[in-house]
């Protein structure tokens, strides 16, 4: 079915090969890099709602939330120090992702994943033993360095090693690991919060060492991608590796295309500077706007602060934690749906359907429910059970919409559209923008909730509307197109074709440009 800005692949190039058990297992191991990111997202919101943690590190916040019993629920957790605990990690991840892009280009995709696991493991162990706020912030920085390295390299690794026909599903394994990490963290928070003596938060924070060890050990078993080997001049090893991972001997066509892409990339001495060239304008735009919109969808408000948010709208402490577990479970299930459908239905379809679902839930339901009950003074009185059920239900529908669209596709699409010559640098931009705006949202959310109240959800709904229009008009369909042939989608796009140089289309994927009304 024709779609504005979309493309259908014709009888274009299809490399021989299949999804081998080796590639599947390798992708599963690599995707585990998402565990550390997801675990941190889930754990930080849980511990910041635990009274013993607040009492030890943020006593003024503890008194405000637990002892004073404020009538304005919107401002119950408004604290810059508390949000800095959560958000400081993402500044470190931003810096690390820029360094990781150079490491990835010169030393391959495996080494940054190993670095990410080691740094996260060190940070989590020290975090669990923290005795002062400065120790928490320092450890959060170490965790951020680990996440920056892993998030920069894992999506690239998955996109390069996977066969093009199932690249989407295998790449989304990263996001599935993120959601599993969130669910595990939320579940552990619920049980650790009930430990007598009030030291359960230490287990929550220190427990991050477990997924970190999984990533660290797993990275040692990973195979370097043929793209990376060719990029470093190891052509014979790359061809042998390509035969092994594709399960066939006839890999000459794909190998030659990889070599040609590598030779072109070697002509680029300064990939960061080259990103500013006109012909890379579509790639740079996507590298910036997709992660920007992903964060301004409002999802990390739910994921970071789910227990705090539920607590702020009147849920009891343990009830708020179990509600976060429920949303985490929905997140995992919906991401699995995306894995099934991304290579069948396409990227654009999931983006648009998920965006519509999120918009309805945020603007019409969640904002309305909270606005009617809490008003502008934040005093809802006694909350009936049916109200709590309705709020959790529609937040779950919202999370599902994100989890099968902007969640996984926000990582998949940027990692598959960049040419080899700018791939590491562009992915560094993508992760940096993601981490920067994750930091901004994490830092200002509780303050925004206090000042604009239920209007916060309308604020995010506006961005969901804008980003859905952006996808509809400006993102071409990339389903089923070999990663080294991706340049053709831009050359035949109604808008981006004016930026990309049209060269000889010989031996390229045939893509039909569709009418634009």
XYZ file of C-alpha atoms in Angstrom:
517
model
C 0.000 0.000 0.000
C 1.534 3.360 -0.994
C 2.486 5.710 1.814
C 3.720 9.267 1.729
C 7.485 9.303 1.850
C 7.595 5.485 1.752
C 9.174 3.065 -0.657
C 8.598 -0.433 -1.883
C 11.467 -2.662 -2.809
C 11.201 -4.144 -6.249
C 13.200 -7.055 -7.584
C 16.314 -5.526 -6.058
C 19.486 -7.032 -4.721
C 19.152 -9.854 -2.207
C 22.335 -11.425 -0.899
C 22.381 -15.205 -0.454
C 22.484 -16.522 3.065
C 20.299 -17.494 5.974
C 19.895 -16.878 9.663
C 22.392 -19.352 11.085
C 22.349 -20.575 14.696
C 25.730 -18.878 15.136
C 24.377 -15.459 14.125
C 21.254 -15.908 16.231
C 23.241 -16.789 19.355
C 25.743 -14.009 18.657
C 22.934 -11.471 18.344
C 21.332 -12.711 21.577
C 24.642 -12.293 23.419
C 25.286 -8.847 21.911
C 21.750 -7.689 22.648
C 22.411 -8.384 26.319
C 24.164 -5.005 26.242
C 20.690 -3.535 26.658
C 20.312 -5.197 30.062
C 22.531 -2.698 31.837
C 20.652 0.245 30.335
C 17.257 -1.199 31.194
C 18.239 -2.270 34.699
C 19.431 1.227 35.516
C 16.255 2.845 34.158
C 14.119 0.572 36.302
C 16.217 0.611 39.450
C 16.734 4.358 39.799
C 13.030 5.183 39.956
C 12.423 2.415 42.488
C 15.121 3.338 44.981
C 14.176 7.029 44.879
C 10.751 6.039 46.155
C 12.134 3.909 49.025
C 11.864 5.800 52.363
C 15.129 4.359 53.838
C 17.085 5.529 50.759
C 15.540 8.992 50.934
C 16.129 9.192 54.689
C 19.858 8.392 54.309
C 20.755 10.508 51.287
C 17.943 13.047 50.897
C 16.584 13.661 54.433
C 14.751 16.871 53.527
C 13.002 15.016 50.751
C 12.151 12.178 53.143
C 10.567 14.575 55.604
C 8.642 16.310 52.841
C 7.326 13.087 51.305
C 6.889 10.799 54.295
C 6.428 12.955 57.370
C 4.839 16.243 56.353
C 2.218 14.568 54.127
C 1.850 17.415 51.621
C -1.594 18.087 50.193
C -0.156 19.048 46.776
C 0.708 15.670 45.290
C 2.236 17.259 42.185
C 5.140 18.710 44.218
C 5.624 15.800 46.570
C 8.997 14.744 45.114
C 10.239 18.027 43.639
C 13.974 18.009 44.408
C 16.885 18.967 42.165
C 19.291 16.819 44.184
C 17.033 13.788 43.776
C 16.718 14.253 40.021
C 20.476 14.820 39.727
C 20.970 11.332 41.184
C 19.001 9.908 38.267
C 20.111 12.249 35.499
C 23.867 12.540 36.175
C 24.407 9.145 34.574
C 23.292 10.433 31.185
C 25.804 13.260 31.017
C 28.552 10.670 31.454
C 26.906 8.446 28.840
C 26.862 11.388 26.425
C 30.608 11.938 26.796
C 31.368 8.221 26.597
C 29.361 7.756 23.399
C 31.508 10.348 21.613
C 34.700 8.577 22.694
C 33.167 5.186 21.869
C 32.554 6.208 18.248
C 36.325 6.519 17.693
C 37.044 3.268 19.543
C 34.373 1.493 17.488
C 35.811 2.730 14.214
C 39.462 1.882 14.997
C 39.201 -1.254 17.133
C 35.891 -2.844 16.156
C 32.506 -3.219 17.829
C 33.467 -5.800 20.481
C 35.855 -3.690 22.558
C 33.358 -0.915 23.444
C 30.859 -3.564 24.594
C 33.541 -5.054 26.875
C 34.440 -1.593 28.214
C 30.777 -0.880 28.824
C 30.311 -4.030 30.890
C 33.456 -3.460 32.969
C 32.677 0.177 33.756
C 29.066 -0.592 34.660
C 30.171 -3.465 36.890
C 32.619 -1.254 38.792
C 30.066 1.528 39.206
C 27.327 -0.795 40.463
C 29.494 -2.436 43.134
C 30.610 0.919 44.545
C 27.052 2.276 44.255
C 25.682 -0.488 46.440
C 28.199 0.427 49.149
C 27.671 4.209 48.947
C 27.586 6.186 52.192
C 27.238 9.741 50.866
C 25.529 11.580 48.042
C 28.832 12.374 46.327
C 29.583 8.640 46.160
C 26.211 8.030 44.528
C 26.818 10.715 41.897
C 30.371 9.498 41.196
C 29.181 5.932 40.750
C 26.356 7.109 38.516
C 28.995 8.676 36.290
C 30.817 5.331 36.033
C 27.538 3.638 35.165
C 26.966 6.316 32.527
C 30.327 5.661 30.910
C 29.402 1.993 30.678
C 26.018 2.711 29.121
C 27.529 5.176 26.643
C 29.973 2.574 25.317
C 27.372 -0.206 25.137
C 24.603 1.868 23.536
C 26.962 3.193 20.879
C 28.284 -0.177 19.767
C 25.556 -2.788 20.297
C 22.969 -1.467 17.770
C 25.720 -1.077 15.156
C 26.981 -4.589 15.831
C 23.515 -6.109 15.483
C 22.714 -4.240 12.259
C 26.002 -5.277 10.645
C 26.030 -8.957 11.529
C 22.351 -9.732 10.894
C 21.065 -10.853 7.443
C 19.155 -7.979 5.837
C 15.875 -9.909 5.725
C 15.688 -10.207 9.507
C 17.865 -7.269 10.537
C 14.966 -5.464 12.184
C 13.949 -8.336 14.441
C 17.502 -9.121 15.538
C 18.350 -5.476 16.173
C 15.254 -5.046 18.320
C 16.753 -7.734 20.548
C 18.688 -4.823 22.077
C 15.487 -3.020 23.037
C 13.973 -6.285 24.278
C 16.949 -6.633 26.624
C 16.365 -3.059 27.783
C 12.738 -3.875 28.630
C 13.720 -7.115 30.382
C 16.240 -5.138 32.424
C 13.505 -2.663 33.408
C 11.109 -5.460 34.392
C 13.729 -7.299 36.454
C 14.698 -4.068 38.210
C 11.088 -3.175 38.999
C 10.426 -6.666 40.365
C 13.555 -6.620 42.522
C 12.671 -3.157 43.825
C 9.297 -4.460 44.985
C 10.834 -7.326 46.992
C 13.959 -5.517 48.214
C 11.843 -2.618 49.532
C 10.197 -5.045 51.981
C 13.475 -6.181 53.584
C 13.477 -5.348 57.277
C 16.199 -2.949 58.322
C 15.783 -0.693 55.284
C 18.922 -1.812 53.412
C 17.137 -3.314 50.424
C 18.103 -0.324 48.279
C 21.735 -1.490 48.490
C 20.782 -4.781 46.869
C 18.884 -2.908 44.160
C 21.855 -0.702 43.293
C 24.541 -3.348 43.760
C 22.516 -5.912 41.825
C 23.395 -4.028 38.637
C 26.694 -5.935 38.746
C 24.872 -9.087 37.600
C 23.744 -7.818 34.154
C 27.116 -6.055 33.860
C 28.936 -9.359 34.321
C 26.666 -11.001 31.746
C 27.571 -8.304 29.225
C 31.284 -8.433 30.079
C 31.623 -12.207 29.787
C 29.358 -12.326 26.730
C 31.422 -9.724 24.889
C 34.468 -12.005 25.052
C 32.601 -14.606 22.987
C 31.384 -12.212 20.284
C 32.595 -12.415 16.688
C 33.839 -9.259 14.992
C 31.562 -8.201 12.138
C 32.849 -8.532 8.550
C 32.288 -4.776 8.147
C 34.597 -4.058 11.063
C 37.296 -6.479 9.860
C 37.271 -4.954 6.366
C 37.375 -1.473 7.860
C 40.596 -2.489 9.637
C 42.144 -4.064 6.515
C 41.569 -7.751 7.380
C 39.931 -8.757 4.097
C 40.689 -12.491 4.163
C 39.411 -12.860 7.707
C 36.331 -10.834 6.786
C 35.477 -13.075 3.832
C 35.895 -16.201 5.950
C 33.761 -14.654 8.669
C 31.060 -13.674 6.153
C 30.849 -17.258 4.826
C 30.550 -18.533 8.368
C 27.818 -16.209 9.544
C 25.765 -16.442 6.329
C 26.035 -20.235 6.150
C 26.892 -20.223 2.420
C 30.068 -20.019 0.310
C 28.595 -17.704 -2.312
C 29.210 -14.394 -0.557
C 31.205 -12.661 -3.295
C 28.546 -10.072 -4.093
C 27.967 -9.000 -0.502
C 31.700 -9.091 0.246
C 32.513 -6.907 -2.762
C 29.873 -4.374 -1.722
C 31.300 -4.288 1.802
C 34.808 -3.742 0.427
C 33.559 -0.982 -1.890
C 31.832 0.722 1.038
C 34.999 0.423 3.107
C 37.164 1.893 0.351
C 34.773 4.823 0.100
C 34.914 5.289 3.861
C 38.733 5.444 3.831
C 38.541 8.523 1.636
C 36.830 10.246 4.542
C 39.568 11.481 6.867
C 37.308 13.437 9.190
C 33.940 11.647 9.590
C 32.704 14.199 12.154
C 33.380 17.059 9.757
C 31.961 15.127 6.812
C 28.669 14.707 8.630
C 28.033 18.360 7.832
C 28.195 17.760 4.079
C 24.952 18.294 2.181
C 24.726 14.682 0.980
C 24.624 13.472 4.590
C 21.880 15.898 5.611
C 19.179 13.163 5.786
C 21.384 10.986 7.994
C 22.370 13.834 10.310
C 18.761 14.958 10.595
C 17.613 11.453 11.542
C 20.529 11.030 13.964
C 19.344 14.139 15.820
C 15.559 14.175 15.529
C 14.754 10.498 16.087
C 16.424 10.334 19.542
C 15.093 13.819 20.352
C 11.517 12.775 19.607
C 12.037 9.434 21.359
C 12.824 11.201 24.617
C 10.149 13.878 24.247
C 7.498 11.215 23.823
C 7.485 11.213 27.627
C 8.328 7.531 28.009
C 11.249 8.023 30.366
C 8.977 9.941 32.704
C 7.111 6.654 33.081
C 10.172 4.382 33.080
C 12.446 6.467 35.348
C 9.885 7.652 37.796
C 7.076 5.085 37.546
C 7.024 4.346 41.304
C 7.497 8.045 42.134
C 4.801 9.048 39.631
C 2.312 6.473 40.900
C 3.122 7.515 44.456
C 2.630 11.159 43.544
C -0.850 10.478 42.178
C -1.942 8.824 45.377
C -0.809 5.189 45.271
C 0.633 3.649 48.428
C 4.371 2.844 48.436
C 4.214 -0.901 47.686
C 1.272 -0.411 45.340
C 3.283 2.072 43.313
C 6.146 -0.429 43.019
C 3.897 -3.260 41.852
C 2.254 -0.899 39.346
C 5.734 -0.265 37.927
C 6.206 -4.038 37.636
C 2.963 -4.257 35.645
C 4.037 -1.543 33.195
C 7.434 -3.264 32.881
C 5.729 -6.524 31.925
C 3.647 -4.753 29.288
C 6.857 -3.196 27.965
C 8.485 -6.607 27.438
C 5.396 -8.107 25.762
C 4.890 -5.191 23.364
C 8.568 -5.185 22.373
C 8.180 -8.867 21.474
C 5.312 -7.871 19.180
C 7.650 -5.408 17.480
C 10.218 -8.160 16.920
C 7.536 -10.207 15.174
C 6.194 -7.389 13.025
C 9.081 -5.062 12.159
C 10.238 -7.064 9.121
C 6.674 -7.922 8.116
C 4.795 -4.637 8.538
C 7.696 -2.227 8.175
C 9.174 0.541 10.280
C 6.813 3.325 9.230
C 3.668 1.343 10.035
C 4.837 0.650 13.594
C 6.013 4.239 14.098
C 2.656 5.675 13.041
C 0.387 3.187 14.812
C 2.406 3.456 18.031
C 2.408 7.254 17.810
C -1.383 7.392 17.436
C -1.809 5.060 20.397
C 0.498 7.149 22.598
C -1.209 10.387 21.585
C -4.684 9.170 22.510
C -3.529 7.804 25.861
C -1.576 10.911 26.869
C -3.847 13.667 25.662
C -7.325 12.273 26.041
C -7.063 9.781 28.855
C -4.098 10.224 31.220
C -4.052 14.045 31.225
C -7.844 14.160 31.516
C -8.021 11.573 34.319
C -5.318 13.253 36.381
C -6.573 16.770 35.591
C -10.164 16.056 36.603
C -9.235 14.304 39.827
C -6.254 16.400 40.984
C -7.141 19.764 39.455
C -4.537 22.500 39.766
C -4.026 22.322 43.538
C -2.878 18.680 43.508
C -5.257 17.603 46.282
C -7.412 14.701 45.068
C -8.862 13.717 48.398
C -9.476 9.974 48.713
C -8.734 8.056 45.512
C -11.170 5.243 44.663
C -9.772 1.907 43.452
C -11.428 2.194 40.048
C -9.512 5.409 39.429
C -6.178 3.734 40.147
C -7.097 0.866 37.821
C -8.023 3.251 34.997
C -4.789 5.268 35.308
C -2.585 2.153 35.362
C -4.537 0.632 32.453
C -4.064 3.588 30.150
C -0.441 4.094 31.153
C 0.054 0.446 30.169
C -1.601 1.083 26.787
C 0.693 4.080 26.336
C 3.777 2.020 27.261
C 2.707 -0.683 24.791
C 2.400 1.900 22.026
C 5.936 3.109 22.693
C 7.359 -0.397 23.129
C 6.396 -1.609 19.670
C 7.264 1.626 17.894
C 9.520 4.429 19.124
C 11.256 2.280 21.727
C 12.937 -0.299 19.481
C 12.776 1.673 16.224
C 14.458 4.672 17.818
C 17.584 2.495 18.033
C 17.049 0.331 14.938
C 16.457 2.939 12.237
C 19.481 5.178 12.986
C 21.807 2.163 13.233
C 20.805 0.850 9.785
C 20.694 4.036 7.673
C 24.244 5.359 8.075
C 26.865 4.728 5.343
C 30.027 3.017 6.589
C 32.176 6.129 6.129
C 30.172 8.065 8.738
C 28.556 5.167 10.617
C 30.518 5.336 13.875
C 30.418 9.142 14.040
C 26.715 9.333 13.176
C 25.868 6.651 15.735
C 27.887 8.661 18.251
C 25.715 11.697 17.470
C 22.581 9.564 17.762
C 23.510 8.175 21.195
C 24.779 11.566 22.414
C 21.538 13.314 21.493
C 19.596 10.497 23.140
C 21.619 10.741 26.352
C 21.524 14.559 26.407
C 17.757 14.777 26.196
C 17.375 11.819 28.553
C 19.382 13.909 31.030
C 17.199 16.978 30.403
C 13.943 15.060 30.867
C 15.203 13.229 33.954
C 16.439 16.484 35.512
C 13.403 18.676 34.930
C 10.479 16.238 35.069
C 9.648 16.466 38.773
C 9.965 20.252 38.669
C 7.720 20.415 35.588
C 5.172 18.139 37.277
C 5.119 20.517 40.243
C 4.626 23.646 38.102
C 2.526 22.634 35.080
C 0.781 19.740 36.812
C -1.411 17.545 34.572
C -0.458 19.826 31.670
C 2.853 17.927 31.618
C 1.138 15.084 29.784
C -0.313 17.520 27.236
C 3.215 18.886 26.773
C 4.505 15.447 25.791
C 1.387 14.727 23.716
C 2.218 17.742 21.539
C 5.624 16.254 20.707
C 4.061 12.863 19.952
C 1.821 14.596 17.394
C 4.740 16.467 15.809
C 6.970 13.407 15.586
C 4.210 11.335 13.991
C 3.866 13.932 11.231
C 7.637 13.940 10.841
C 7.753 10.159 10.334
C 4.826 10.274 7.904
C 6.433 12.824 5.615
C 10.193 12.395 6.002
C 11.158 8.829 6.931
C 11.425 6.361 4.021
C 10.723 2.671 4.564
C 13.924 0.679 5.174
C 12.444 -2.795 5.607
C 14.358 -5.529 3.772
C 17.025 -3.283 2.222
C 20.684 -4.407 2.609
C 22.543 -2.071 4.938
C 25.206 -1.182 2.347
C 22.487 -0.328 -0.203
C 20.549 2.007 2.059
C 21.689 5.140 0.209
C 19.158 4.472 -2.534
C 16.164 5.214 -0.311
C 17.316 8.807 0.092
C 18.008 9.299 -3.612
C 14.389 8.489 -4.456
C 12.694 10.231 -1.560
C 10.430 13.159 -2.471
C 12.280 15.560 -0.131
C 15.736 14.147 0.605
C 16.595 13.453 -3.046
C 17.500 17.127 -3.483
C 20.244 16.735 -0.861
C 21.744 13.418 -1.944
C 23.887 13.172 -5.074
C 22.388 10.865 -7.686
C 25.088 8.569 -8.992
C 25.127 5.548 -11.274
C 22.349 3.254 -10.007
C 24.014 0.222 -11.587
C 23.951 -2.863 -9.406
C 21.891 -1.114 -6.745
C 18.620 -1.965 -5.100
C 15.653 -0.940 -7.210
C 13.284 1.229 -5.230
C 10.126 2.711 -6.585
C 9.510 6.367 -5.794
C 5.907 6.879 -4.933
C 3.690 9.803 -5.722
C 3.496 12.641 -3.280
C 0.162 14.449 -3.155
